[in-house]
Tab-separated table of C-alpha atoms (C1' of nucleotides) in Angstrom:
chain	number	residue	atom	x	y	z
L	1	MET	CA	44.487	-35.455	-17.843
L	2	ARG	CA	44.412	-32.154	-15.921
L	3	LEU	CA	41.472	-31.990	-13.468
L	4	VAL	CA	40.629	-28.745	-11.471
L	5	THR	CA	37.923	-28.024	-9.072
L	6	TRP	CA	37.152	-23.879	-8.204
L	7	ASN	CA	34.486	-22.030	-6.429
L	8	VAL	CA	34.524	-18.954	-8.213
L	9	ASN	CA	31.750	-17.053	-6.284
L	10	SER	CA	29.749	-15.746	-9.560
L	11	ILE	CA	30.692	-17.004	-13.089
L	12	ARG	CA	29.551	-13.687	-14.451
L	13	THR	CA	31.796	-11.514	-12.477
L	14	ARG	CA	34.820	-13.785	-12.879
L	15	ILE	CA	34.531	-14.807	-16.317
L	16	ASP	CA	37.485	-13.393	-17.896
L	17	ARG	CA	39.518	-14.587	-14.591
L	18	VAL	CA	38.486	-17.763	-15.175
L	19	ILE	CA	39.010	-17.978	-19.236
L	20	GLY	CA	42.640	-16.699	-18.354
L	21	PHE	CA	43.254	-19.487	-15.778
L	22	LEU	CA	41.979	-21.962	-18.326
L	23	GLU	CA	44.101	-20.459	-21.348
L	24	ARG	CA	47.317	-20.504	-18.650
L	25	SER	CA	46.778	-23.759	-16.717
L	26	ASP	CA	46.343	-26.219	-19.562
L	27	THR	CA	42.988	-27.605	-17.718
L	28	ASP	CA	41.136	-30.391	-19.375
L	29	VAL	CA	38.308	-30.462	-17.013
L	30	LEU	CA	36.819	-27.581	-14.544
L	31	ALA	CA	34.713	-28.109	-12.041
L	32	ILE	CA	32.956	-24.582	-10.809
L	33	GLN	CA	30.986	-24.017	-8.225
L	34	GLU	CA	28.919	-21.259	-6.957
L	35	THR	CA	27.964	-19.776	-10.482
L	36	LYS	CA	25.286	-17.735	-8.741
L	37	CYS	CA	22.889	-17.893	-11.998
L	38	LYS	CA	20.407	-19.315	-13.585
L	39	VAL	CA	21.093	-21.707	-16.760
L	40	GLU	CA	20.207	-19.288	-19.374
L	41	GLN	CA	22.289	-16.708	-17.564
L	42	PHE	CA	25.599	-18.636	-17.803
L	43	PRO	CA	28.098	-17.482	-20.275
L	44	TYR	CA	28.525	-20.177	-22.546
L	45	ALA	CA	29.957	-18.462	-25.315
L	46	PRO	CA	33.573	-17.536	-23.908
L	47	PHE	CA	33.836	-21.317	-23.184
L	48	GLU	CA	32.858	-22.391	-26.200
L	49	GLU	CA	35.078	-20.207	-27.949
L	50	ALA	CA	38.071	-21.337	-25.703
L	51	GLY	CA	37.381	-24.824	-27.195
L	52	TYR	CA	35.843	-26.309	-24.440
L	53	GLU	CA	32.144	-27.943	-23.845
L	54	VAL	CA	29.926	-26.845	-20.901
L	55	ALA	CA	27.005	-28.281	-18.820
L	56	VAL	CA	25.133	-26.375	-16.041
L	57	ALA	CA	22.904	-26.549	-13.215
L	58	GLY	CA	21.633	-23.222	-11.945
L	59	LEU	CA	18.333	-22.294	-10.423
L	60	ASN	CA	18.613	-18.928	-9.276
L	61	GLN	CA	21.354	-16.302	-7.584
L	62	TRP	CA	22.159	-19.135	-4.779
L	63	ASN	CA	24.481	-21.976	-5.660
L	64	GLY	CA	25.005	-23.102	-8.852
L	65	VAL	CA	27.436	-25.707	-10.615
L	66	ALA	CA	28.968	-26.105	-13.834
L	67	LEU	CA	31.383	-28.671	-15.826
L	68	ILE	CA	33.647	-27.373	-18.517
L	69	SER	CA	35.538	-30.082	-20.445
L	70	ARG	CA	38.017	-30.119	-23.567
L	71	VAL	CA	38.030	-33.787	-23.273
L	72	GLY	CA	34.262	-34.618	-23.707
L	73	LEU	CA	31.444	-34.414	-22.054
L	74	GLU	CA	28.882	-37.104	-21.597
L	75	ASN	CA	25.932	-38.950	-19.729
L	76	VAL	CA	25.372	-35.090	-17.730
L	77	ARG	CA	23.468	-35.659	-14.329
L	78	THR	CA	22.151	-32.544	-12.711
L	79	SER	CA	21.902	-34.246	-9.384
L	80	PHE	CA	23.280	-37.559	-7.903
L	81	ASP	CA	21.386	-40.502	-6.847
L	82	GLY	CA	19.741	-39.597	-3.462
L	83	GLN	CA	20.504	-35.998	-3.259
L	84	PRO	CA	18.753	-34.648	-0.418
L	85	ALA	CA	16.250	-31.658	-0.996
L	86	PHE	CA	16.111	-28.651	1.333
L	87	ALA	CA	12.867	-27.244	2.710
L	88	LYS	CA	12.495	-23.753	3.942
L	89	PRO	CA	9.454	-23.339	6.250
L	90	ASP	CA	6.139	-23.838	5.045
L	91	LYS	CA	7.729	-24.754	1.371
L	92	GLU	CA	8.163	-27.677	-0.940
L	93	PRO	CA	11.624	-29.140	-0.770
L	94	VAL	CA	13.986	-28.136	-3.550
L	95	VAL	CA	16.978	-30.075	-4.707
L	96	GLU	CA	19.416	-27.357	-5.122
L	97	PRO	CA	21.741	-27.328	-7.878
L	98	ARG	CA	24.935	-28.042	-5.611
L	99	ALA	CA	25.950	-31.164	-8.037
L	100	ILE	CA	26.853	-31.927	-11.593
L	101	GLY	CA	28.106	-35.021	-12.877
L	102	ALA	CA	29.590	-36.009	-16.512
L	103	THR	CA	31.568	-38.330	-17.962
L	104	CYS	CA	34.858	-36.387	-19.218
L	105	GLY	CA	37.937	-38.404	-20.821
L	106	GLY	CA	36.595	-41.734	-19.202
L	107	VAL	CA	36.275	-39.946	-15.726
L	108	ASP	CA	32.829	-39.620	-13.984
L	109	VAL	CA	33.484	-36.296	-12.751
L	110	TRP	CA	31.480	-34.558	-10.057
L	111	SER	CA	31.331	-30.948	-9.061
L	112	LEU	CA	30.296	-30.558	-5.775
L	113	TYR	CA	28.848	-27.452	-3.300
L	114	ILE	CA	28.453	-29.172	-0.037
L	115	PRO	CA	25.877	-26.641	1.968
L	116	ASN	CA	27.960	-24.413	4.351
L	117	GLY	CA	25.529	-25.283	7.310
L	118	ARG	CA	25.246	-21.414	8.252
L	119	SER	CA	25.407	-22.382	12.070
L	120	ILE	CA	25.548	-25.827	13.958
L	121	THR	CA	21.892	-24.920	15.323
L	122	ASP	CA	20.406	-23.980	11.777
L	123	PRO	CA	18.629	-26.394	10.133
L	124	HIS	CA	21.208	-25.754	7.015
L	125	TYR	CA	23.649	-27.825	9.749
L	126	ALA	CA	21.729	-31.189	9.659
L	127	TYR	CA	21.088	-30.812	5.759
L	128	LYS	CA	24.899	-30.497	5.360
L	129	LEU	CA	25.574	-33.557	7.030
L	130	SER	CA	22.810	-35.414	5.107
L	131	PHE	CA	24.109	-34.104	1.755
L	132	LEU	CA	27.312	-35.536	2.724
L	133	ASN	CA	26.055	-38.654	4.075
L	134	ALA	CA	24.087	-38.999	1.004
L	135	LEU	CA	27.044	-38.333	-1.361
L	136	THR	CA	28.895	-41.459	0.407
L	137	GLU	CA	26.260	-43.630	-0.010
L	138	TYR	CA	26.080	-42.890	-3.740
L	139	GLY	CA	29.767	-43.356	-3.769
L	140	ARG	CA	29.492	-46.626	-1.970
L	141	SER	CA	26.700	-47.923	-3.970
L	142	ARG	CA	28.847	-47.024	-7.672
L	143	LEU	CA	31.773	-48.610	-6.420
L	144	ALA	CA	29.206	-52.104	-5.319
L	145	ASP	CA	28.097	-51.933	-8.822
L	146	ASP	CA	31.931	-51.343	-10.199
L	147	PRO	CA	35.049	-51.249	-7.729
L	148	ALA	CA	37.034	-50.237	-10.851
L	149	ALA	CA	34.826	-47.122	-11.518
L	150	GLN	CA	36.961	-44.085	-12.137
L	151	ILE	CA	34.799	-41.195	-10.240
L	152	ALA	CA	36.145	-37.730	-9.002
L	153	PHE	CA	34.210	-35.880	-6.488
L	154	VAL	CA	35.666	-32.448	-6.682
L	155	GLY	CA	34.629	-29.229	-5.240
L	156	ASP	CA	33.941	-27.077	-2.254
L	157	TYR	CA	33.133	-29.250	0.868
L	158	ASN	CA	32.814	-26.616	3.287
L	159	VAL	CA	34.530	-28.855	5.930
L	160	ALA	CA	37.997	-28.462	7.843
L	161	PRO	CA	39.004	-32.124	8.531
L	162	LEU	CA	42.240	-31.231	10.595
L	163	ASP	CA	42.692	-28.132	12.955
L	164	THR	CA	45.435	-26.728	10.939
L	165	ASP	CA	42.966	-26.310	7.910
L	166	VAL	CA	41.711	-22.906	9.696
L	167	TRP	CA	44.092	-19.988	10.633
L	168	ASP	CA	43.161	-19.963	14.329
L	169	ILE	CA	41.373	-23.378	15.643
L	170	GLU	CA	40.835	-21.636	18.731
L	171	VAL	CA	38.335	-19.058	16.748
L	172	PHE	CA	36.728	-22.036	15.304
L	173	ARG	CA	36.684	-24.511	17.847
L	174	ASP	CA	33.235	-26.453	18.298
L	175	ASN	CA	31.727	-24.567	15.556
L	176	LEU	CA	31.264	-24.913	11.860
L	177	TYR	CA	33.732	-26.418	9.802
L	178	VAL	CA	35.288	-28.190	12.172
L	179	THR	CA	32.804	-30.286	14.178
L	180	GLU	CA	33.217	-33.972	14.815
L	181	GLY	CA	30.028	-34.311	12.874
L	182	GLU	CA	31.300	-32.811	9.849
L	183	ARG	CA	34.503	-34.014	9.956
L	184	SER	CA	33.347	-37.741	10.629
L	185	ALA	CA	30.950	-37.506	7.528
L	186	LEU	CA	33.668	-36.504	5.147
L	187	ALA	CA	36.049	-39.272	6.682
L	188	ALA	CA	33.100	-41.846	5.806
L	189	LEU	CA	33.460	-40.580	2.340
L	190	ALA	CA	37.285	-41.156	2.549
L	191	ASP	CA	36.457	-44.795	4.442
L	192	ALA	CA	34.137	-45.602	1.436
L	193	GLY	CA	36.671	-45.752	-1.132
L	194	PHE	CA	37.168	-41.606	-2.120
L	195	ALA	CA	40.513	-40.842	-0.872
L	196	GLU	CA	41.574	-36.873	-0.542
L	197	VAL	CA	44.291	-36.842	-3.424
L	198	THR	CA	45.654	-33.346	-3.092
L	199	ARG	CA	46.774	-32.797	0.643
L	200	SER	CA	49.522	-35.446	0.574
L	201	HIS	CA	50.983	-33.173	-2.812
L	202	GLU	CA	50.291	-29.832	-1.384
L	203	PRO	CA	50.221	-30.620	2.694
L	204	ASP	CA	50.326	-26.891	4.108
L	205	GLN	CA	48.111	-24.707	1.866
L	206	TYR	CA	44.789	-23.072	1.983
L	207	THR	CA	42.302	-23.081	-0.436
L	208	PHE	CA	39.831	-20.037	0.878
L	209	TRP	CA	40.590	-16.509	2.693
L	210	ASP	CA	37.977	-14.551	3.437
L	211	TYR	CA	37.600	-10.901	1.582
L	212	GLN	CA	37.181	-9.213	5.327
L	213	GLN	CA	40.058	-8.105	7.416
L	214	LEU	CA	43.115	-8.541	5.453
L	215	ARG	CA	42.633	-12.505	5.776
L	216	PHE	CA	44.753	-12.976	2.510
L	217	PRO	CA	47.843	-10.689	3.196
L	218	LYS	CA	47.812	-12.081	6.837
L	219	ASN	CA	47.533	-15.744	5.190
L	220	GLN	CA	44.454	-16.288	7.557
L	221	GLY	CA	42.858	-18.690	5.511
L	222	MET	CA	40.829	-22.328	5.211
L	223	ARG	CA	41.139	-25.445	3.612
L	224	ILE	CA	37.842	-26.615	2.427
L	225	ASP	CA	38.280	-27.418	-1.064
L	226	PHE	CA	38.995	-30.987	-2.022
L	227	GLN	CA	39.392	-33.939	-4.460
L	228	HIS	CA	37.835	-37.160	-3.652
L	229	LEU	CA	38.824	-39.824	-6.246
L	230	SER	CA	37.757	-43.836	-6.353
L	231	PRO	CA	40.586	-46.177	-5.798
L	232	ALA	CA	41.188	-46.723	-9.447
L	233	LEU	CA	41.456	-43.060	-10.050
L	234	ALA	CA	43.301	-42.208	-7.052
L	235	GLU	CA	46.178	-44.407	-8.777
L	236	ARG	CA	46.745	-42.387	-11.629
L	237	VAL	CA	47.147	-39.175	-9.544
L	238	SER	CA	50.765	-37.853	-10.416
L	239	THR	CA	50.776	-34.417	-8.820
L	240	ALA	CA	48.414	-31.772	-7.286
L	241	SER	CA	48.926	-28.334	-6.427
L	242	ILE	CA	46.701	-25.357	-4.964
L	243	ASP	CA	47.151	-21.940	-7.364
L	244	ARG	CA	47.342	-19.437	-4.310
L	245	ASP	CA	48.243	-16.852	-7.119
L	246	GLU	CA	44.690	-16.634	-8.064
L	247	ARG	CA	43.515	-15.023	-4.596
L	248	LYS	CA	45.940	-12.044	-5.429
L	249	GLY	CA	44.610	-8.603	-7.391
L	250	LYS	CA	41.420	-6.732	-7.592
L	251	GLY	CA	38.558	-9.198	-8.739
L	252	SER	CA	39.637	-12.587	-7.603
L	253	SER	CA	37.288	-15.263	-5.913
L	254	ASP	CA	37.686	-15.953	-2.035
L	255	HIS	CA	38.609	-19.618	-3.046
L	256	VAL	CA	41.464	-20.656	-5.340
L	257	PRO	CA	41.826	-23.645	-8.107
L	258	VAL	CA	42.570	-26.754	-6.561
L	259	ILE	CA	44.588	-28.962	-9.231
L	260	VAL	CA	45.171	-32.757	-9.590
L	261	ASP	CA	46.886	-34.208	-12.794
L	262	LEU	CA	46.348	-37.970	-13.711
L	263	LEU	CA	48.288	-40.101	-15.826
L	264	ASP	CA	47.233	-41.298	-18.827
E	1	DA	C1'	53.406	-5.440	-2.208
E	2	DT	C1'	49.167	-10.066	-1.795
E	3	DG	C1'	45.283	-4.960	1.557
E	4	DC	C1'	40.874	-3.422	5.005
E	5	DC	C1'	33.681	-7.586	1.875
E	6	DT	C1'	31.448	-9.322	-2.255
E	7	DT	C1'	27.451	-11.191	-4.710
E	8	DC	C1'	22.824	-11.470	-5.761
E	9	DT	C1'	18.103	-8.718	-6.788
E	10	DG	C1'	16.157	-4.749	-8.012
E	11	DC	C1'	16.130	0.296	-6.780
E	12	DA	C1'	16.802	-0.015	-0.817
E	13	DA	C1'	18.207	-2.847	1.781
E	14	DG	C1'	18.274	-7.779	2.824
E	15	DA	C1'	20.120	-12.484	2.041
E	16	DA	C1'	23.984	-15.013	1.809
E	17	DG	C1'	28.631	-16.855	2.330
E	18	DA	C1'	32.776	-18.531	5.220
DNA sequence: ATGCCTTCTGCAAGAAGA
């Protein structure tokens, strides 16, 4: 089974590229982040015509996640147990569409869009850490219930775990994506049993390059998209790769697909 | 050539991303 995660930065703008990728990449399950649309605005038809089932979470033009599968799509959940809400000043807290899970081909796949955080002094930064902590607690609880559970937490984590995951650590030092708080929160997910499985197969590759300032031609990128798998599922990984070519050309997302192949 | 930011809403310019 081929499992791919991709922050597409608007599914409506990117639909032709995403369908093209699906058709040439032999992908079975695609986890999408930043769909940037309401559920009723999502372009279901092109996926269904290509032979895939679709599950979507989306409230407005912000965030939004989806799962696309040709190996079954059951038990859809549009948030995980304990997923934190974010409250804007003087507003009711909202559980944002940043997680969607479903059973696909026997695997519980979660498409995750971890909050960016904006800056380390912004309330969104604390939200980012609480989101990661809640995800770890959810994963820990799932493994306590069933140590052999096949669970995939894949998506845009908005954290650069290593100094080499940003194009110049001095530019980022002590700032968003590389703080000790973010890195230890993500390390805790691995410590709970959900190891990141793509880095060992593709050690030196970014997953994101900013649109501005020739970041892609200069290869000034960031590695912030990952696949964290439960122990039983991680054992099935045969290869992993990052499709850097998807960043080329007009009309690309600023992120590229992160691909894992699982043995049957 | 891999190329100088892009998306959303809504009609102007602001919000948001990373």
